[in-house]
Tab-separated table of C-alpha atoms and ligand atoms in Angstrom:
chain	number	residue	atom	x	y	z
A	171	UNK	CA	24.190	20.413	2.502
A	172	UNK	CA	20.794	19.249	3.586
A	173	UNK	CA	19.066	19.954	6.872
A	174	UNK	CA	17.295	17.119	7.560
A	175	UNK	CA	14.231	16.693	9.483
A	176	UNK	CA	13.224	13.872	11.592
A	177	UNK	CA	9.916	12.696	12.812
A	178	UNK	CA	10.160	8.553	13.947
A	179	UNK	CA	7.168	6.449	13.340
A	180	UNK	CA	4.602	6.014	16.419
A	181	UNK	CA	3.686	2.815	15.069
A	182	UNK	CA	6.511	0.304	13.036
A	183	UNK	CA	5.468	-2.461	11.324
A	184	UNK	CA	6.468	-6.050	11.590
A	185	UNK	CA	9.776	-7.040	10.269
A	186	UNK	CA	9.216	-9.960	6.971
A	187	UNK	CA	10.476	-13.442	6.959
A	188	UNK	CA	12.790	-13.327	4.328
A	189	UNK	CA	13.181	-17.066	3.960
A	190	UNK	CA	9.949	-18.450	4.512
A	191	UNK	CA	7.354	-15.879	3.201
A	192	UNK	CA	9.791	-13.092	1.741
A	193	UNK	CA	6.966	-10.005	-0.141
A	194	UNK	CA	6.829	-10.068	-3.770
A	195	UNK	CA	9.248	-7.580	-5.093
A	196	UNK	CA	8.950	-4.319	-4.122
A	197	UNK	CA	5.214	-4.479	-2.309
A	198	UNK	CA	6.639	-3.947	0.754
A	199	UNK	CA	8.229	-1.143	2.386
A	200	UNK	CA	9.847	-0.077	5.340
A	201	UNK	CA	8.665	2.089	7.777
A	202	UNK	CA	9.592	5.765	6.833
A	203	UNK	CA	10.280	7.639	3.672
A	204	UNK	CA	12.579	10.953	2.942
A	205	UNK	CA	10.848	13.512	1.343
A	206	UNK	CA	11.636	16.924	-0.137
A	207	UNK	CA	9.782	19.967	-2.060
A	208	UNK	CA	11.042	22.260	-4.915
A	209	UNK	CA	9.260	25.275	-5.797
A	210	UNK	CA	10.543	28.135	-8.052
A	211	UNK	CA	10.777	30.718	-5.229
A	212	UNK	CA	12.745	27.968	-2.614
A	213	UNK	CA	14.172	25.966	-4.932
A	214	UNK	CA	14.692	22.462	-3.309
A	215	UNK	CA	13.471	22.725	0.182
A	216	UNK	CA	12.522	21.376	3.430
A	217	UNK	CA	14.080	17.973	3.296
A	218	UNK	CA	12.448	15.435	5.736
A	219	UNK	CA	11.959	11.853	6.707
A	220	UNK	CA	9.289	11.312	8.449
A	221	UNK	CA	6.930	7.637	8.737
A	222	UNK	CA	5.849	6.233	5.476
A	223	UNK	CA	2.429	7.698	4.259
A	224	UNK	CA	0.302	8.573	1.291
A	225	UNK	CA	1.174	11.631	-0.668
A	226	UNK	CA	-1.032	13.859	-1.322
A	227	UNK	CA	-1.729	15.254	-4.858
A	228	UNK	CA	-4.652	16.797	-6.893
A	229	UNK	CA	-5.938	14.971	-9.677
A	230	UNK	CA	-4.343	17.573	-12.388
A	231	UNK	CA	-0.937	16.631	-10.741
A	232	UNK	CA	0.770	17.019	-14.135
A	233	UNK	CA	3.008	14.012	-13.545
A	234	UNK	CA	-0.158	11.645	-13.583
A	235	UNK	CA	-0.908	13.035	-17.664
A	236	UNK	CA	2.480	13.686	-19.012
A	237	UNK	CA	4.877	11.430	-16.932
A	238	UNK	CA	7.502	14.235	-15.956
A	239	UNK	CA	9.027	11.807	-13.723
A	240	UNK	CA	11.983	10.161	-13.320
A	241	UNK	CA	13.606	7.319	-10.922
A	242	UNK	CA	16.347	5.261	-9.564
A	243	UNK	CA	17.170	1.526	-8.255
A	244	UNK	CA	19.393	0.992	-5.415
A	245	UNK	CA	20.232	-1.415	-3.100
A	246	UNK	CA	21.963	-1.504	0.784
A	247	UNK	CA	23.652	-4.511	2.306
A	248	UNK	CA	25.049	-4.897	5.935
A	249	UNK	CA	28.631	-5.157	6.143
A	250	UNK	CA	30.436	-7.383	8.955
A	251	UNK	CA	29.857	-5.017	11.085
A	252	UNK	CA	26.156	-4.024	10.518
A	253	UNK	CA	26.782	-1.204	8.783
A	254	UNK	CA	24.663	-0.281	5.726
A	255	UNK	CA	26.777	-0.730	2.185
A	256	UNK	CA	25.771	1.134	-0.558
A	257	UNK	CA	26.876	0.019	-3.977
A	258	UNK	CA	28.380	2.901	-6.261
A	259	UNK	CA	25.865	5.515	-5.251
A	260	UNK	CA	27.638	8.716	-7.120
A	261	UNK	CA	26.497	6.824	-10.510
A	262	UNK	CA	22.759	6.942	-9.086
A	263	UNK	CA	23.212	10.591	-8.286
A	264	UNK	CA	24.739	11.470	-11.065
A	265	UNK	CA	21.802	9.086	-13.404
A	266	UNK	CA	19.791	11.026	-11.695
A	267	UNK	CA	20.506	14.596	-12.160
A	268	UNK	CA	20.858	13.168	-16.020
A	269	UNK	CA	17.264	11.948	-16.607
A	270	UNK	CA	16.193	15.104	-14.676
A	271	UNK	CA	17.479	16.914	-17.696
A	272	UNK	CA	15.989	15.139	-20.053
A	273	UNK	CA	12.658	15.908	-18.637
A	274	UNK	CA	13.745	19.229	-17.479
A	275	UNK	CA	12.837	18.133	-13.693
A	276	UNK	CA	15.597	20.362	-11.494
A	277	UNK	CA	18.289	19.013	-10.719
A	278	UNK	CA	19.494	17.496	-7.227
A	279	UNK	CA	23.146	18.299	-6.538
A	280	UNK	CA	24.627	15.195	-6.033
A	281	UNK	CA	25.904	15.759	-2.667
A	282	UNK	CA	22.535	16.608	-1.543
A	283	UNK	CA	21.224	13.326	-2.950
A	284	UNK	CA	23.621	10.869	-1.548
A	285	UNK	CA	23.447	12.528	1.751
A	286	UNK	CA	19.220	12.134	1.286
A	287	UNK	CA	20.037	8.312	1.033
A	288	UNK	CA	22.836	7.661	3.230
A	289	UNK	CA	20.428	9.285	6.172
A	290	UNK	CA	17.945	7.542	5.200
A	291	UNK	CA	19.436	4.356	5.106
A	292	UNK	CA	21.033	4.746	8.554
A	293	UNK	CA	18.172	5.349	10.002
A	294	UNK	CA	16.439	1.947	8.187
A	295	UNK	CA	19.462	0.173	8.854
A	296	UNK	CA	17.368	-2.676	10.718
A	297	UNK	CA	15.620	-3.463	7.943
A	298	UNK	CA	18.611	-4.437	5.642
A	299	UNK	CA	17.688	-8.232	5.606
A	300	UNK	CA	20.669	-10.713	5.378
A	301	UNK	CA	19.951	-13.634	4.290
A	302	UNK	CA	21.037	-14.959	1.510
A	303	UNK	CA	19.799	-13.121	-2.436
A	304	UNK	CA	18.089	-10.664	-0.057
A	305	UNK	CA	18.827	-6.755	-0.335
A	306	UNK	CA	16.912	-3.524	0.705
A	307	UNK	CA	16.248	-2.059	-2.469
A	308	UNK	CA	16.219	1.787	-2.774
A	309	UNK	CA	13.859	3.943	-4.945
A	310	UNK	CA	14.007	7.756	-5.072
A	311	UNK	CA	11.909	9.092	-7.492
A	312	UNK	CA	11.213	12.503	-8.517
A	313	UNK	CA	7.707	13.738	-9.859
A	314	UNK	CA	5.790	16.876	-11.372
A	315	UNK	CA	3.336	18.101	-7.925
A	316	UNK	CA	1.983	21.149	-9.739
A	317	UNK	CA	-1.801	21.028	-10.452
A	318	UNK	CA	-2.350	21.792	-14.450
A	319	UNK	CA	-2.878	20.002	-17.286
A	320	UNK	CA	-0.744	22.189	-19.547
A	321	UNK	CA	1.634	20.804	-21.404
A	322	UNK	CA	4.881	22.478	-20.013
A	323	UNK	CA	7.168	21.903	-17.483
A	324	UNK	CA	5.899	21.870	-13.802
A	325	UNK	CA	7.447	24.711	-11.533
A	326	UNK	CA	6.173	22.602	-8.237
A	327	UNK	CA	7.825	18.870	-7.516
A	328	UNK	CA	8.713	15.916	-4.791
A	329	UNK	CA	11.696	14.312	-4.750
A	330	UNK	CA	11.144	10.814	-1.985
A	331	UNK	CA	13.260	8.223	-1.195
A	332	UNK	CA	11.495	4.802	0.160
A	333	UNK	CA	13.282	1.098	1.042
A	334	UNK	CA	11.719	-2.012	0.195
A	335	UNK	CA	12.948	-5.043	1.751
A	336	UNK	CA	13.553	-7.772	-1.375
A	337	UNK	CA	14.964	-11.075	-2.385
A	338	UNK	CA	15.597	-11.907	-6.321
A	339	UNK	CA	13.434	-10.001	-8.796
A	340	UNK	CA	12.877	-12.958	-10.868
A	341	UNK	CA	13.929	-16.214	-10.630
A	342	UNK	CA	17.694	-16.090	-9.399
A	343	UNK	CA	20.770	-17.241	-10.473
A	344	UNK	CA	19.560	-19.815	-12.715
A	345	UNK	CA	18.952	-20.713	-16.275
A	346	UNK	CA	14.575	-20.427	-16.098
A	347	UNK	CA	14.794	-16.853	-17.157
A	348	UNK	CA	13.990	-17.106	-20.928
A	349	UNK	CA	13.205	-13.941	-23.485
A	350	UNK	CA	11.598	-13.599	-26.280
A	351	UNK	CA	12.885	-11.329	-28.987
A	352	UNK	CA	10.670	-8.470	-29.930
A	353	UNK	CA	11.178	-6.967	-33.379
A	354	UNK	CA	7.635	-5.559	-33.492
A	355	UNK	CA	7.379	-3.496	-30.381
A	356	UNK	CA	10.356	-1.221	-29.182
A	357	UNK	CA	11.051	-0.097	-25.991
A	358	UNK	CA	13.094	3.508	-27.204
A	359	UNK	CA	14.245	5.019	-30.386
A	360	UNK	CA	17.219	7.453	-31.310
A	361	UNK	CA	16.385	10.765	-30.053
A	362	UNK	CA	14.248	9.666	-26.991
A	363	UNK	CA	14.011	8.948	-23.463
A	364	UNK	CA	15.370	5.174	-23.363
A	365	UNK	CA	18.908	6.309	-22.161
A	366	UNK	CA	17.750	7.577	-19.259
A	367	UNK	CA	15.680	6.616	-16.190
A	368	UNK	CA	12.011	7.693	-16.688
A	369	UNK	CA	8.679	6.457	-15.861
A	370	UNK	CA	7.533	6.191	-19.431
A	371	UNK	CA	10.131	3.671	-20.579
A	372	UNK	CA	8.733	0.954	-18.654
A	373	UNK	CA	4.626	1.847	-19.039
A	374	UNK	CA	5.970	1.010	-23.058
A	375	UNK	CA	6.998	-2.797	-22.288
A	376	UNK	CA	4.125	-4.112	-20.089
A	377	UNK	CA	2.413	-5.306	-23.402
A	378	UNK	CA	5.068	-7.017	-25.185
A	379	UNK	CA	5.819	-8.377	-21.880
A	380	UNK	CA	2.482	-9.685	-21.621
A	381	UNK	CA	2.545	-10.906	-25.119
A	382	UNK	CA	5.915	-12.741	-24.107
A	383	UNK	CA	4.713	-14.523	-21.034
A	384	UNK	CA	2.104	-15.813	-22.945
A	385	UNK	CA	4.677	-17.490	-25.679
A	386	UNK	CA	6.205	-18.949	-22.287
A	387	UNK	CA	9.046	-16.553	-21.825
A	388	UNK	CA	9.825	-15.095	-18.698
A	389	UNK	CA	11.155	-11.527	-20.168
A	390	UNK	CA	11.498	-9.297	-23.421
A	391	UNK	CA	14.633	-8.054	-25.370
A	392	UNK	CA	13.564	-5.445	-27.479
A	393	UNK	CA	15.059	-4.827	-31.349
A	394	UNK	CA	15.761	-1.199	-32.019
A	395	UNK	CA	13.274	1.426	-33.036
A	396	UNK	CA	14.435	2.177	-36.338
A	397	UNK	CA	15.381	-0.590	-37.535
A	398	UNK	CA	14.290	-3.505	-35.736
A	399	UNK	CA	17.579	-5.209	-36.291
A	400	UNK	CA	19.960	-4.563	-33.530
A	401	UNK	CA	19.197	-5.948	-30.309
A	402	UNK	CA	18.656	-3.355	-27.187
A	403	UNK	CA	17.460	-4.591	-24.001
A	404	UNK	CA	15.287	-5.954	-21.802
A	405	UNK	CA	12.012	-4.224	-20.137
A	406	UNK	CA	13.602	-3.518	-16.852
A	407	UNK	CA	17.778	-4.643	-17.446
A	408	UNK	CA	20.549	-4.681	-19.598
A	409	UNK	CA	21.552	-7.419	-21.639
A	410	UNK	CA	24.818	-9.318	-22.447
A	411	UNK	CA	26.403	-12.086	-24.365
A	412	UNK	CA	29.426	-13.918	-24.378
A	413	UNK	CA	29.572	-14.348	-28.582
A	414	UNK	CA	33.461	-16.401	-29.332
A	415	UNK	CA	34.721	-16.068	-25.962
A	416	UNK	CA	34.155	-12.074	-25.919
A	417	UNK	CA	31.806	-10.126	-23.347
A	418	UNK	CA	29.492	-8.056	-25.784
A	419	UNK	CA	27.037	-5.655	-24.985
A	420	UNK	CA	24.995	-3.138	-27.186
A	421	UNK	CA	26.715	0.068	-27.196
A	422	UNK	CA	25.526	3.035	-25.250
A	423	UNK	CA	23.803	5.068	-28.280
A	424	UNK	CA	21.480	6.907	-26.409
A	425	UNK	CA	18.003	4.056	-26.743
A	426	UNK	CA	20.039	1.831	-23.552
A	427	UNK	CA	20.072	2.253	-20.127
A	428	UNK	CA	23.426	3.506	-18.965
A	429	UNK	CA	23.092	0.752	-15.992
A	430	UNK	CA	25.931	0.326	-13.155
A	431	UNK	CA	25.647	-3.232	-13.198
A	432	UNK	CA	26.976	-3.030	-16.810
A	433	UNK	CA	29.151	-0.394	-16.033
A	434	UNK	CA	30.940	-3.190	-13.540
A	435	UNK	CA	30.820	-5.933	-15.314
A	436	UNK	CA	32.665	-4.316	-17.930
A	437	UNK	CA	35.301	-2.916	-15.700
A	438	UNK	CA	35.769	-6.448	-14.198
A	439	UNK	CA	36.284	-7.911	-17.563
A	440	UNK	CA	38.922	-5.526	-18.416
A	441	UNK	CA	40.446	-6.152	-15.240
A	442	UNK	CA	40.071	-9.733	-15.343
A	443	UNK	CA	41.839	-9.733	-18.878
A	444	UNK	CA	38.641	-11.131	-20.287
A	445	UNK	CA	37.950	-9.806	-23.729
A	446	UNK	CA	34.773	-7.386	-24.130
A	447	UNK	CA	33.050	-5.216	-26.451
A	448	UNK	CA	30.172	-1.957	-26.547
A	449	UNK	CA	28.823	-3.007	-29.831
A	450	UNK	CA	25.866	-3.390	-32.086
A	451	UNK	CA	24.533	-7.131	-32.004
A	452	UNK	CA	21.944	-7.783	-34.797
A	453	UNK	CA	18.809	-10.130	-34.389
A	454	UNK	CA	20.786	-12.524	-36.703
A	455	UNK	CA	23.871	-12.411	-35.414
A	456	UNK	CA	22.131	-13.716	-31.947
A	457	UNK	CA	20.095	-16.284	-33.749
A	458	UNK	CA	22.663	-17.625	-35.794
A	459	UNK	CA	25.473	-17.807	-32.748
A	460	UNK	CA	23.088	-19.214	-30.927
A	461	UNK	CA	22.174	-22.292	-33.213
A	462	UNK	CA	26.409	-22.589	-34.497
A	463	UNK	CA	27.089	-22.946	-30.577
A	464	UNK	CA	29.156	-19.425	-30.570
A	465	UNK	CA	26.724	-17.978	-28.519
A	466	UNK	CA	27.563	-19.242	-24.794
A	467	UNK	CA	26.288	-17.178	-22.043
A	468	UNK	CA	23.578	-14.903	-22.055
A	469	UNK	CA	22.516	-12.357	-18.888
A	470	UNK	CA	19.980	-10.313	-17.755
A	471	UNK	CA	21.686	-7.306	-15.390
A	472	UNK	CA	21.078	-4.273	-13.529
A	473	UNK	CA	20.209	-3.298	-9.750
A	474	UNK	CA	17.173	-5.239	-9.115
A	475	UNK	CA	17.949	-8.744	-11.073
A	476	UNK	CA	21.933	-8.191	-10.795
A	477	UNK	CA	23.202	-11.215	-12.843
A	478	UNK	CA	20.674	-13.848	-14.287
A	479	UNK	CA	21.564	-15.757	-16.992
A	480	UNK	CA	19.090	-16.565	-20.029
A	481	UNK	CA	18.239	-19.958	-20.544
A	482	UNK	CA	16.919	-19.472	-23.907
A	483	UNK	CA	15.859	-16.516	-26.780
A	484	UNK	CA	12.273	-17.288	-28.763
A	485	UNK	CA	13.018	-15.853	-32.555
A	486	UNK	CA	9.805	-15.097	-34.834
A	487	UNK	CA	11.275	-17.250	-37.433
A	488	UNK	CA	13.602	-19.868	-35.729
A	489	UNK	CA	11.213	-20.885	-32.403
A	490	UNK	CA	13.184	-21.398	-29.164
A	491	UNK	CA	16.877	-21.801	-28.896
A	492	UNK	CA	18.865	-22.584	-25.906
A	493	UNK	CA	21.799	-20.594	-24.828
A	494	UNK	CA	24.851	-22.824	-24.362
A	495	UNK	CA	24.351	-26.086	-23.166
A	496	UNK	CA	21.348	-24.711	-20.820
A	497	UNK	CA	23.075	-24.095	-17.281
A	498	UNK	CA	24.604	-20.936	-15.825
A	499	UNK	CA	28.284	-20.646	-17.871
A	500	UNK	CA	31.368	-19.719	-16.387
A	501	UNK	CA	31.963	-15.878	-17.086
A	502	UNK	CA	28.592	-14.883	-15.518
A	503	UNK	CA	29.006	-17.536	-12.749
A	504	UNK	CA	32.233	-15.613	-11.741
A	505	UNK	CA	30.853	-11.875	-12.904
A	506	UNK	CA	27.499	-12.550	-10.303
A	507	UNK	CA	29.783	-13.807	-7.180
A	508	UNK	CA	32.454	-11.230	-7.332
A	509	UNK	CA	29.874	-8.576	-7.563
A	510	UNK	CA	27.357	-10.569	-4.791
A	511	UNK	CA	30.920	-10.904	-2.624
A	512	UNK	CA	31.814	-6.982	-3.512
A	513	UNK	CA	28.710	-5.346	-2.340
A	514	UNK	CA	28.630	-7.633	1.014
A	515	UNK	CA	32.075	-6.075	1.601
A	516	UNK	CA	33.602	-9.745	1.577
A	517	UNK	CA	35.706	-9.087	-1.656
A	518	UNK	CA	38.078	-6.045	-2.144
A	519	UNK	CA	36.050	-3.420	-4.490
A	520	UNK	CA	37.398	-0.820	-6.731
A	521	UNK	CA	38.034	2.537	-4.577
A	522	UNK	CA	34.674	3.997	-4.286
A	523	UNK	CA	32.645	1.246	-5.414
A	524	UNK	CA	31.638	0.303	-2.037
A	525	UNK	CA	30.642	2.933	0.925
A	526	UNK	CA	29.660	1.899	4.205
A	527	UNK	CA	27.416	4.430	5.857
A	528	UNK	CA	28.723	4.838	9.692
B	205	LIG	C1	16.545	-1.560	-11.167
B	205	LIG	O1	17.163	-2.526	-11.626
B	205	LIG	O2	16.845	-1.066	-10.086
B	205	LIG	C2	15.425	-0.956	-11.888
B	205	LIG	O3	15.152	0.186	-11.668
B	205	LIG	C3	14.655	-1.810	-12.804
B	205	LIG	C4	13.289	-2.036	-12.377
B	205	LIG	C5	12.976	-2.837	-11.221
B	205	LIG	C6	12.255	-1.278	-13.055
């Protein structure tokens, strides 16, 4: 068990309007931050929250040349009765102490990290903005601190915790989110880092993305990395389908995100007696569903977009091709409330989905 620090802010900021000027995802965040060491002698130490504040690191910080780091996405609601909800946080913790390994970061016991966020987020709890698409969005990250430029693992890190108060990462629960199919560019390949949380995944995208806004698509779905046949997922989400009536996802083989949002959805579907499938999806078999009219719902998911269904795929060889008849379909419509309703607390979750911090 951790023992806490705490040293309030002298000075808190203003609270945002979250309806008429909400801040652009993630620029803004609240007003302190929980922060803890790990050294080889101590081990994970001197856990703290204290106001929000640079941190302090020399320019041979080895995280800043080799990206050891790794990171979560989290979000709190208020329930009813003002309480902070936190949405399946043992699958962060446990995401987390799973990347670590990958990039042979120590681990965080997972008691000690959900006990790092549920302080944290009682003592934010004012900032957990209610209206309507709006969230405080978690992000504990943990980083290489020790000074070198040796390639090795670092024997000196951070692990910090900071709340940003958001609305909808992209456009919302609508059909204008559009993606482009990347068979050139991959995001991960068999053997690597794209099944797990880690800086480097995402640095990888920012050019395809780029190349994809300028085609007129809002996001990227990336082919495999072998291959370029099987489709993966998108820069920052998972991706699913609804191919002949059947939920379909690409299988967990190591290059996609295990994401929670998936994770649910799939649960829901087998509790909701709605068919579903972890399987490979090729770049034809999209195309051609797509233009047949097999191919009715498409979505975007994970922490930070939750549920938005794609309007439309751009193919190399077949242009653009709409998704259904172009408006939000059923299965996703009822996927994004029930998991909207669950995290509010207003709809009965699976035990241990939902934990209100008291
Ligand atoms: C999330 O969905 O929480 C993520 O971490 C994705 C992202 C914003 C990079």
């Amino acid at each position: 068990m951790l023992n806490i620090k705490i040293e309030l802010t002298k000075n808190p900021k203003a609270k945002p309007d979250m309806v008429n000027n909400p801040p652009a995802f993630g620029s803004m965040t609240t007003d302190h931050m929980f922060i803890m060491d790990y050294n080889k002698e101590k081990g994970w130490h001197d856990a703290r929250i204290v106001p929000y504040s640079t941190i302090q690191v020399e320019p041979i910080c080895m995280s800043f040349h080799y990206a050891q780091e790794i990171f979560e996405g989290m979000k709190a609601f208020k329930s009813k009765d003002g309480n902070p909800l936190l949405y399946r946080p043992d699958m962060n913790a446990k995401r987390f102490q799973r990347s670590a390994r990958r990039v042979m970061i120590p681990e965080i016991p997972v008691e000690d990290y959900i006990q790092a966020v549920t302080e944290f987020v009682k003592l934010e709890k004012d900032w957990i903005p209610t209206e309507p698409e709006t969230s405080l969005y978690l992000r504990p990250v943990c980083f290489a601190t020790q000074a070198s430029v040796g390639v090795e693992a670092a024997n000196e890190y951070k692990f910090f915790i900071v709340a940003c108060p958001v609305k909808a990462y992209h456009t919302g629960f609508n059909t204008d989110d559009s993606c482009w199919v990347e068979t050139k560019y991959s995001r991960a390949s068999e053997g690597g880092t794209g099944g797990d949380k880690c800086g480097c995944n995402y640095a990888n995208t920012l050019l395809p993305q780029a190349n994809a806004e300028a085609r007129g698509y809002t996001e990227v779905v990336f082919a495999d990395g072998v291959e370029h046949k099987y489709i993966g997922e998108i820069s920052a989400s998972n991706i699913m389908f609804v191919i002949d009536g059947v939920v379909v996802t690409p299988e967990l083989d190591g290059t996609i995100l295990p994401g929670i949002t998936r994770d649910s959805i799939l649960s829901l579907c087998r509790k909701w007696d709605i068919p579903c499938a972890e399987r490979k999806i090729s770049v034809d078999e999209l195309r051609d569903t797509l233009k047949n009219g097999k191919c009715t719902e498409a979505m975007s998911l994970g922490t930070a977009v939750v549920i938005e269904p794609i309007g439309a795929f751009g193919f190399e060889d077949a242009g653009r091709l709409t998704v259904g008849d172009g408006k939000p379909g059923p299965i996703s419509t009822r996927l994004y409330n029930s998991i909207i309703a669950m995290q509010h607390g207003e709809e009965e979750a699976p035990e241990g989905w939902v934990v209100e911090v008291k």
